[in-house]
Coordinates of C-alpha atoms in Angstrom, one line a residue:
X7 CA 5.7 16.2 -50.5
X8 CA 6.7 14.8 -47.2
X9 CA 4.5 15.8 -44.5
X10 CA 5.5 17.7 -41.5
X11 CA 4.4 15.5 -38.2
X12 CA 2.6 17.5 -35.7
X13 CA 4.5 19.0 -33.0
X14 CA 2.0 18.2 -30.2
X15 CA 1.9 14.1 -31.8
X16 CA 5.8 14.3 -31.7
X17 CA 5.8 15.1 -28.1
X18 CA 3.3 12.5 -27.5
X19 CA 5.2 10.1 -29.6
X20 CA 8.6 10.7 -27.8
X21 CA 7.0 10.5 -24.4
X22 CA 5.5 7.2 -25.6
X23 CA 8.9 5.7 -26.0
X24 CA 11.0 7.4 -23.6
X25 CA 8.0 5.6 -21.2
X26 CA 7.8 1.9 -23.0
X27 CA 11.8 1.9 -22.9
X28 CA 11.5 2.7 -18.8
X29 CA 8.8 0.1 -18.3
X30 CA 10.7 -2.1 -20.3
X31 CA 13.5 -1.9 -18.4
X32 CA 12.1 -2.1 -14.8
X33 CA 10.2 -5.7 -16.0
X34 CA 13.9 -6.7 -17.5
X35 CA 15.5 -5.7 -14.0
X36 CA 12.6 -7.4 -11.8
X37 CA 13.1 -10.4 -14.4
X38 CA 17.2 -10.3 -14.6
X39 CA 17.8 -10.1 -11.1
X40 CA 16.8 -11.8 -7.6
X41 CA 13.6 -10.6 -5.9
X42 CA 15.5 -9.9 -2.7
X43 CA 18.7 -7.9 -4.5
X44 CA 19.1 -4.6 -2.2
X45 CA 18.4 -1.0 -3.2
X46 CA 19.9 1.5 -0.4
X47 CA 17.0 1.9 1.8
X48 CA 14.7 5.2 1.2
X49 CA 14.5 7.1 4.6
X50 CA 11.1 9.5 3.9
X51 CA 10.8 10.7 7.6
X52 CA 11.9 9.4 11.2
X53 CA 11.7 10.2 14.6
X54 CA 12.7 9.8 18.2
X55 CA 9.8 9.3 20.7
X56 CA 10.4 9.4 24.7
X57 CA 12.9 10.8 27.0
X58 CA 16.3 11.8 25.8
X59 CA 17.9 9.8 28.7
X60 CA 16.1 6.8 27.9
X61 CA 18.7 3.8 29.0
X62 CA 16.8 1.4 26.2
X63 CA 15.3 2.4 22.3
X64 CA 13.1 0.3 20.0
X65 CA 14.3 1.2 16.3
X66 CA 11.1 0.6 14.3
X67 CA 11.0 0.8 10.4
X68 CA 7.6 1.0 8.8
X69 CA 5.9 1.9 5.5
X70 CA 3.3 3.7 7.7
X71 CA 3.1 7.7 7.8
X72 CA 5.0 8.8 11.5
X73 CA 1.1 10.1 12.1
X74 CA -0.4 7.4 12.2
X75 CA 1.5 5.5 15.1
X76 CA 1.8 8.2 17.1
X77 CA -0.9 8.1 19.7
X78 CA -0.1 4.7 20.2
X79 CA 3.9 4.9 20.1
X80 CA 3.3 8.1 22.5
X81 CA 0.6 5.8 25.3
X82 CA 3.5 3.1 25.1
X83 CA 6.3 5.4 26.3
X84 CA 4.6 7.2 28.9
X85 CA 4.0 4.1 30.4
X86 CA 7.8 3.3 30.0
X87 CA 9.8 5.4 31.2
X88 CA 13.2 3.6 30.1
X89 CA 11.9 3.3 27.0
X90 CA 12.8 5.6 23.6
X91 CA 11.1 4.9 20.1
X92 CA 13.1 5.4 17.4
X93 CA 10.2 5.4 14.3
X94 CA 11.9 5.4 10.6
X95 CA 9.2 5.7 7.5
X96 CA 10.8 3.8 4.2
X97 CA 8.5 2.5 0.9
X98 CA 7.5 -1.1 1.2
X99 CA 9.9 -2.3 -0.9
X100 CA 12.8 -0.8 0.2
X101 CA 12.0 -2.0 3.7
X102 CA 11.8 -5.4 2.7
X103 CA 15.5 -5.1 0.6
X104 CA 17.1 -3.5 4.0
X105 CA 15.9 -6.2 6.4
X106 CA 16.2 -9.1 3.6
X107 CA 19.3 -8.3 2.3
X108 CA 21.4 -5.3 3.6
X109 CA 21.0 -7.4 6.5
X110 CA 20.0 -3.8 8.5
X111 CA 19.5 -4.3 12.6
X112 CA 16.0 -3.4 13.1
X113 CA 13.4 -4.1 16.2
X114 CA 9.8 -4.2 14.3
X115 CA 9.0 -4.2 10.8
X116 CA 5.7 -2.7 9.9
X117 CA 4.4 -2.9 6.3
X118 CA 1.3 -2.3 4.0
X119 CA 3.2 -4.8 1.6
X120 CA 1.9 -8.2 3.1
X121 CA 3.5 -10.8 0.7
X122 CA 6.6 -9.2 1.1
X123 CA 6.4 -9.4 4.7
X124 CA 5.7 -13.4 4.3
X125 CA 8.5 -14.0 2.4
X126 CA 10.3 -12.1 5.2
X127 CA 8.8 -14.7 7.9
X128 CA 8.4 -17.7 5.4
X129 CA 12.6 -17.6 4.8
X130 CA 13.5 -17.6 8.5
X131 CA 14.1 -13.8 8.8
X132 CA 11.6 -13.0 11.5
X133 CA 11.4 -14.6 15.4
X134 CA 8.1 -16.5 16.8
X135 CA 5.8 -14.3 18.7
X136 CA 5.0 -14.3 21.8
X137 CA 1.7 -16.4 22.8
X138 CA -0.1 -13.3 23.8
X139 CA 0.3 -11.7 20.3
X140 CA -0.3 -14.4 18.7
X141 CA -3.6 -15.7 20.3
X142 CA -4.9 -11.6 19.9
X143 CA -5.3 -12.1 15.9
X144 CA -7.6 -14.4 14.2
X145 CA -6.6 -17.3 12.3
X146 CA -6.4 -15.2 9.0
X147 CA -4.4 -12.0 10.5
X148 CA -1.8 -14.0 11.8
X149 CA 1.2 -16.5 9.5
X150 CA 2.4 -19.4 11.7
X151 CA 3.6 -17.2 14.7
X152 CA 6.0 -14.8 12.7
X153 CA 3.9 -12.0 11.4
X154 CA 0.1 -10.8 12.8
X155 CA -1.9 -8.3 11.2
X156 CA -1.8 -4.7 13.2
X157 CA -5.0 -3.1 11.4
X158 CA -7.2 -3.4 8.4
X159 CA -7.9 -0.6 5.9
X160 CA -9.6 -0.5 2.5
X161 CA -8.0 0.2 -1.0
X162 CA -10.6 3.0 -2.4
X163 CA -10.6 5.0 -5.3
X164 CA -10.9 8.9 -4.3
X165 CA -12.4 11.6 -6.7
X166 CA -12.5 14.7 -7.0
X167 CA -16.4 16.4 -7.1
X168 CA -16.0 18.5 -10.2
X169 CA -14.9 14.8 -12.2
X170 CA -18.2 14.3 -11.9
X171 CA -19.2 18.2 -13.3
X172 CA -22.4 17.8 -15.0
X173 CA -24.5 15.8 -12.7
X174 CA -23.2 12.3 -13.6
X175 CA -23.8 9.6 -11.0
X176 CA -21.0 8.3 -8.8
X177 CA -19.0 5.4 -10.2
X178 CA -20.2 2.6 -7.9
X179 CA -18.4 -0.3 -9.5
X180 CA -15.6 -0.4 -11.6
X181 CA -17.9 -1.2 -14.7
X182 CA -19.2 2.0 -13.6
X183 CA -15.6 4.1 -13.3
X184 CA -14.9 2.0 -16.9
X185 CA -17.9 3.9 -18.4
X186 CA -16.9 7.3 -16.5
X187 CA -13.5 7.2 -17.8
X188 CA -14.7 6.0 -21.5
X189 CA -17.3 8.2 -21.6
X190 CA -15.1 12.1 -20.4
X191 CA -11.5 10.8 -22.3
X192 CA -10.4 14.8 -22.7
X193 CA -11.7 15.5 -18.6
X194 CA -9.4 12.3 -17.3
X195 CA -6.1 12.7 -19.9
X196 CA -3.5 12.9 -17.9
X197 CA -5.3 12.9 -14.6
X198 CA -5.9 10.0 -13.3
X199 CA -3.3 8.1 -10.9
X200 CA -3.0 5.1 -9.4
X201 CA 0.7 2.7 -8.1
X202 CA 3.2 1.9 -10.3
X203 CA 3.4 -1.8 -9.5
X204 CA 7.3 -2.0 -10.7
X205 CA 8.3 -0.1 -7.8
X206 CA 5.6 -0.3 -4.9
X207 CA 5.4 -3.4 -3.6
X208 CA 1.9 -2.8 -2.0
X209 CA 1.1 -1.6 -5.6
X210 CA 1.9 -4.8 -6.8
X211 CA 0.3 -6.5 -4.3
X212 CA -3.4 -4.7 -4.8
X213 CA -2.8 -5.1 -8.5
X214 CA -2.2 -8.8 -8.4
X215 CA -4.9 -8.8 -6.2
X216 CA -7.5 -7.0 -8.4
X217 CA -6.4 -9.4 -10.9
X218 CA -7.2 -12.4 -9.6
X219 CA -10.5 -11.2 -8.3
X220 CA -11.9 -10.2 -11.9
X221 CA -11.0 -9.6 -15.4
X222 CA -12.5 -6.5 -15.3
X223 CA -9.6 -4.9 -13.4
X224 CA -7.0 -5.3 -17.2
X225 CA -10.1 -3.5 -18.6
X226 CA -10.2 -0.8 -16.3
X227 CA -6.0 -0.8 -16.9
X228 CA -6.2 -0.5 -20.5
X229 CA -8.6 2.2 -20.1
X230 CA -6.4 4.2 -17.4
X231 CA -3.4 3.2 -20.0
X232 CA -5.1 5.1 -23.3
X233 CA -5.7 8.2 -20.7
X234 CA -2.0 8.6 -19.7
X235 CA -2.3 8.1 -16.3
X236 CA 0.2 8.7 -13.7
X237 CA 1.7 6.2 -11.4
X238 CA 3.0 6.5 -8.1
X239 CA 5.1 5.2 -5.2
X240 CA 2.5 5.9 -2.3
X241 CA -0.6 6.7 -1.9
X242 CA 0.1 10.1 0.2
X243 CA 1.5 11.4 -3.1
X244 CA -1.3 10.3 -5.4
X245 CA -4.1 11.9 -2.3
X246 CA -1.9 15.6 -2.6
X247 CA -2.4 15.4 -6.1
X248 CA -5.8 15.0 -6.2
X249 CA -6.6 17.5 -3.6
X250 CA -4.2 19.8 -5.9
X251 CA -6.3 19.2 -8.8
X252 CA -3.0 18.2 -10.7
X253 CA -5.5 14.8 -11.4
X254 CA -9.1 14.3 -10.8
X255 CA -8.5 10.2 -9.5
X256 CA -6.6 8.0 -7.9
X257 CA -7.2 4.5 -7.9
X258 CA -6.4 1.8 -5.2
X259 CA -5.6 4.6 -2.4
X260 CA -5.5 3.5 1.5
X261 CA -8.4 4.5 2.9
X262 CA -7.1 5.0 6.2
X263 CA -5.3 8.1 5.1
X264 CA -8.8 9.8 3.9
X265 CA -11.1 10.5 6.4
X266 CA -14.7 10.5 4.9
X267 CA -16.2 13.8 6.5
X268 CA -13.4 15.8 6.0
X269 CA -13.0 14.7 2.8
X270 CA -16.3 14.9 2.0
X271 CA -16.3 18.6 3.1
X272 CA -13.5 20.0 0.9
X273 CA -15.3 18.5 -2.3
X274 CA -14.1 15.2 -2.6
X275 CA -15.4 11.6 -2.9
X276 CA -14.0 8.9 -0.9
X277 CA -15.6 5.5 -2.9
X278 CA -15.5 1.9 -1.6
X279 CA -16.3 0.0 -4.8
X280 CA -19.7 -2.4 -4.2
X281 CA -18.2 -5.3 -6.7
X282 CA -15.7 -5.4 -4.6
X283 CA -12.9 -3.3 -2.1
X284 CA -9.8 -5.4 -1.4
X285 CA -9.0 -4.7 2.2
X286 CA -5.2 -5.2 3.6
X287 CA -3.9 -5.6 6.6
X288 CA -1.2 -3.8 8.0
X289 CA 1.9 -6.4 9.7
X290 CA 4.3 -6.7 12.3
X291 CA 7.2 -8.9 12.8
X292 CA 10.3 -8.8 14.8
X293 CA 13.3 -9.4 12.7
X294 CA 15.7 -12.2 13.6
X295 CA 19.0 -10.2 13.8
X296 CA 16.7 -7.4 16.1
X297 CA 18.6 -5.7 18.9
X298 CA 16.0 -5.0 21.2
X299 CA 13.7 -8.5 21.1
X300 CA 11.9 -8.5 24.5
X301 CA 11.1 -4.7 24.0
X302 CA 9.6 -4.9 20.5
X303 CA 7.3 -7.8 21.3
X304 CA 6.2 -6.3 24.4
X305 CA 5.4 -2.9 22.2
X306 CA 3.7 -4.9 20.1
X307 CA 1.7 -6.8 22.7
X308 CA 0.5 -3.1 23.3
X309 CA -0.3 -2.4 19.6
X310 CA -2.2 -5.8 19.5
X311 CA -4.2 -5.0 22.4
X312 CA -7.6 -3.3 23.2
X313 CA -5.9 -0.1 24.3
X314 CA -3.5 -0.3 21.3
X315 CA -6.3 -0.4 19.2
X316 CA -8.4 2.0 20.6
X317 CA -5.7 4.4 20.1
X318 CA -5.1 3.4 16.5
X319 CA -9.3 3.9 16.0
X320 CA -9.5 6.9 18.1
X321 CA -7.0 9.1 17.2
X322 CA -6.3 7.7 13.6
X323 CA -9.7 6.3 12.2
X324 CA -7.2 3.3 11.5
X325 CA -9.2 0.6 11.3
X326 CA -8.5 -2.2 13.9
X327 CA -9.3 -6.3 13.0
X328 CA -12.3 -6.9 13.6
X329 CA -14.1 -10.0 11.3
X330 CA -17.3 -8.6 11.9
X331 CA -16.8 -5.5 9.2
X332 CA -16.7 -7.7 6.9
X333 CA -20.4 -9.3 7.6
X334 CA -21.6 -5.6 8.2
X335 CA -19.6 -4.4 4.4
X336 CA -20.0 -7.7 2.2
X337 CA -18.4 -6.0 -0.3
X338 CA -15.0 -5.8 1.4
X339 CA -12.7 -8.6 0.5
X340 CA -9.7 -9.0 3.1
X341 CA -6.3 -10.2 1.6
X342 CA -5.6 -13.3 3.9
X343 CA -2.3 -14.3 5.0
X344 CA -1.8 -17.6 3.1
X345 CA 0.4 -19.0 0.8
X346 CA -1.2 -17.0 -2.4
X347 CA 0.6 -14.1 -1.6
X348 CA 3.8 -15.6 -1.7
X349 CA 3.1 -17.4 -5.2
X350 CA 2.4 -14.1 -6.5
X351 CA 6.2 -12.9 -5.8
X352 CA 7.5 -15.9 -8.0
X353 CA 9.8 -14.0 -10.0
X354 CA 8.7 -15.5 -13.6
X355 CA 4.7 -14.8 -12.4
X356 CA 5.9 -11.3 -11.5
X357 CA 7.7 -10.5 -14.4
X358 CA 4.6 -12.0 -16.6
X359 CA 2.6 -9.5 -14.2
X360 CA 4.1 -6.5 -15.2
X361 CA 4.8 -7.1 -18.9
X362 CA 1.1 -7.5 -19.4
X363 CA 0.3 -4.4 -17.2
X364 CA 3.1 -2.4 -19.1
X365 CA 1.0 -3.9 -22.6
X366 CA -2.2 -2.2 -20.8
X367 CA -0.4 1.1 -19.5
X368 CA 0.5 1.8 -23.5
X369 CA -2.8 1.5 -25.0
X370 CA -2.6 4.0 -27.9

């Protein structure tokens, strides 16, 4: 007698290959075509800062939400008068294809996704800085004097507090969230999340990172693999989720979009792992085809400087640079700007990347 498969296998089964044929195909893309072929840009909000008669405008594209520039885009306008901000929000990676390939006319490019904004600089595509800029970064937030660091911000895993229903202990290491996740499969199915590093680039970025830090990130992977979790473009997606209860984790979120009390208060965990946190830094550069040149290094001589990022810290919680958190929080490890982040775009090293991620995403 031939048995009749279960229907709930079959549906598990089918999803299993409809999402091995997708991952497949987005490591055959990455492998088949040039790093810097365009996608049309992703527009996922913009807006116009400053008077409507404004004679001159900045157009700045970022990955960063409107939110969090604007205190500081806001105390740069009211001190110019002739000066309009136009702020567009776009994915890392679609920001990079835009100004890399589509060739598009923009005045400041701010991105979480710091190797792709050194390949930006390191193939001629961004103007030297002004001295002032420049000299307001230490040596490891700044590449030659194209791109400077803007902030620093943590990678953190958020929880939700009934994850941890029962009294268990909060993961302090990822050993620990290893055990957590091994130990509750049927309370994390299907609700954990973390980037999907074949279409973020600053997911890439902190998994490659992760990597080459410790082996025990591909073990953590293959356990968030066998439990079906969910990746993502951004991190404001996987944080809505959470606080939805449609998962119970995300993995690898910016912490400057979480702050602690708050979080805290509305039953969640905000966790900075103690092995170790990889900490990014947000960039700036000016394109070399920008409109307005003089206008967006002189906005971001104001980002740069101590009342930029007071603003930022004030009325944000963005982190500014500061190398002293980093004797105060030993456990926070800052991605430099050096040439390891552009060795990790290689496109063979990438495409090597993600076939051995998409081996740990489909752990039966």
């Amino acid at each position: 007698m031939t048995a009749v498969p279960d229907a709930a296998a079959s549906r598990d089964e089918l999803k299993r290959l409809m999402r091995t044929g997708l991952q497949l195909l987005a490591a055959a893309t990455i492998f088949l075509m040039p790093l810097d072929q365009a996608q049309a840009m992703t527009i996922e909000a913009e807006r116009r800062f400053g008077p409507a008669s404004a004679p001159n405008e900045i157009r700045i594209v970022s990955s960063t939400d409107i939110e969090v520039f604007q205190p500081v885009i806001e105390g740069y306008v009211r001190e110019h008068p002739a000066v309009a901000i136009h702020y567009i929000v776009s994915p890392s990676q679609g920001l990079y294809d835009a100004v890399a390939t589509e060739k598009e006319r923009f005045d400041l490019v701010i991105s979480s996704a710091m190797d792709l904004q050194m390949k930006l600089a390191n193939d001629g595509l961004a103007q030297p800085l002004h001295e002032e800029i420049i000299a307001a970064r230490p040596p490891w937030a700044r590449w030659q004097d194209r791109l400077v660091g803007v902030a620093q911000e943590p990678a953190v895993v958020l929880l939700a507090d009934e994850a941890l229903a029962g009294g268990m202990p909060l993961p302090g290491t990822r050993r620990d969230l290893i055990n957590l996740l091994r130990d509750n499969p049927e309370r994390f199915r299907g609700r954990i999340g973390t980037y999907d590093p074949a279409v973020a680039g600053v997911g890439y970025m902190f998994a490659a990172q992760d990597a080459r830090m410790s082996d025990t990130f591909w073990r953590l992977a293959e356990v968030m693999g066998r439990l079906d979790a969910k990746l993502y473009c951004c991190s404001g997606e996987m944080i809505t989720d959470v606080q939805t209860k449609k998962i119970l984790m995300a993995y690898n979120v910016l912490g400057s979009y979480l702050p602690r009390d708050k979080m805290e208060r509305e039953g969640f965990e905000v966790i900075e792992l103690q092995d170790f946190t990889i900490t990014l830094l947000r960039t700036a550069l000016v394109p070399a085809n920008a409109r307005q040149p003089g206008l967006a290094q002189d906005f971001l001589a104001f980002l740069v400087s101590p009342e930029g990022q007071n603003l930022l810290t004030e009325r944000t919680g963005l982190p500014p640079i500061d190398p002293g958190v980093y004797a105060e929080r030993p456990h926070l490890r800052p991605i430099r700007l050096d040439p390891g982040l552009l060795a990790q775009l290689d496109k063979l090293t990438r495409a090597r990347f993600l076939e051995e991620w998409n081996a740990a995403m489909e752990q039966p």
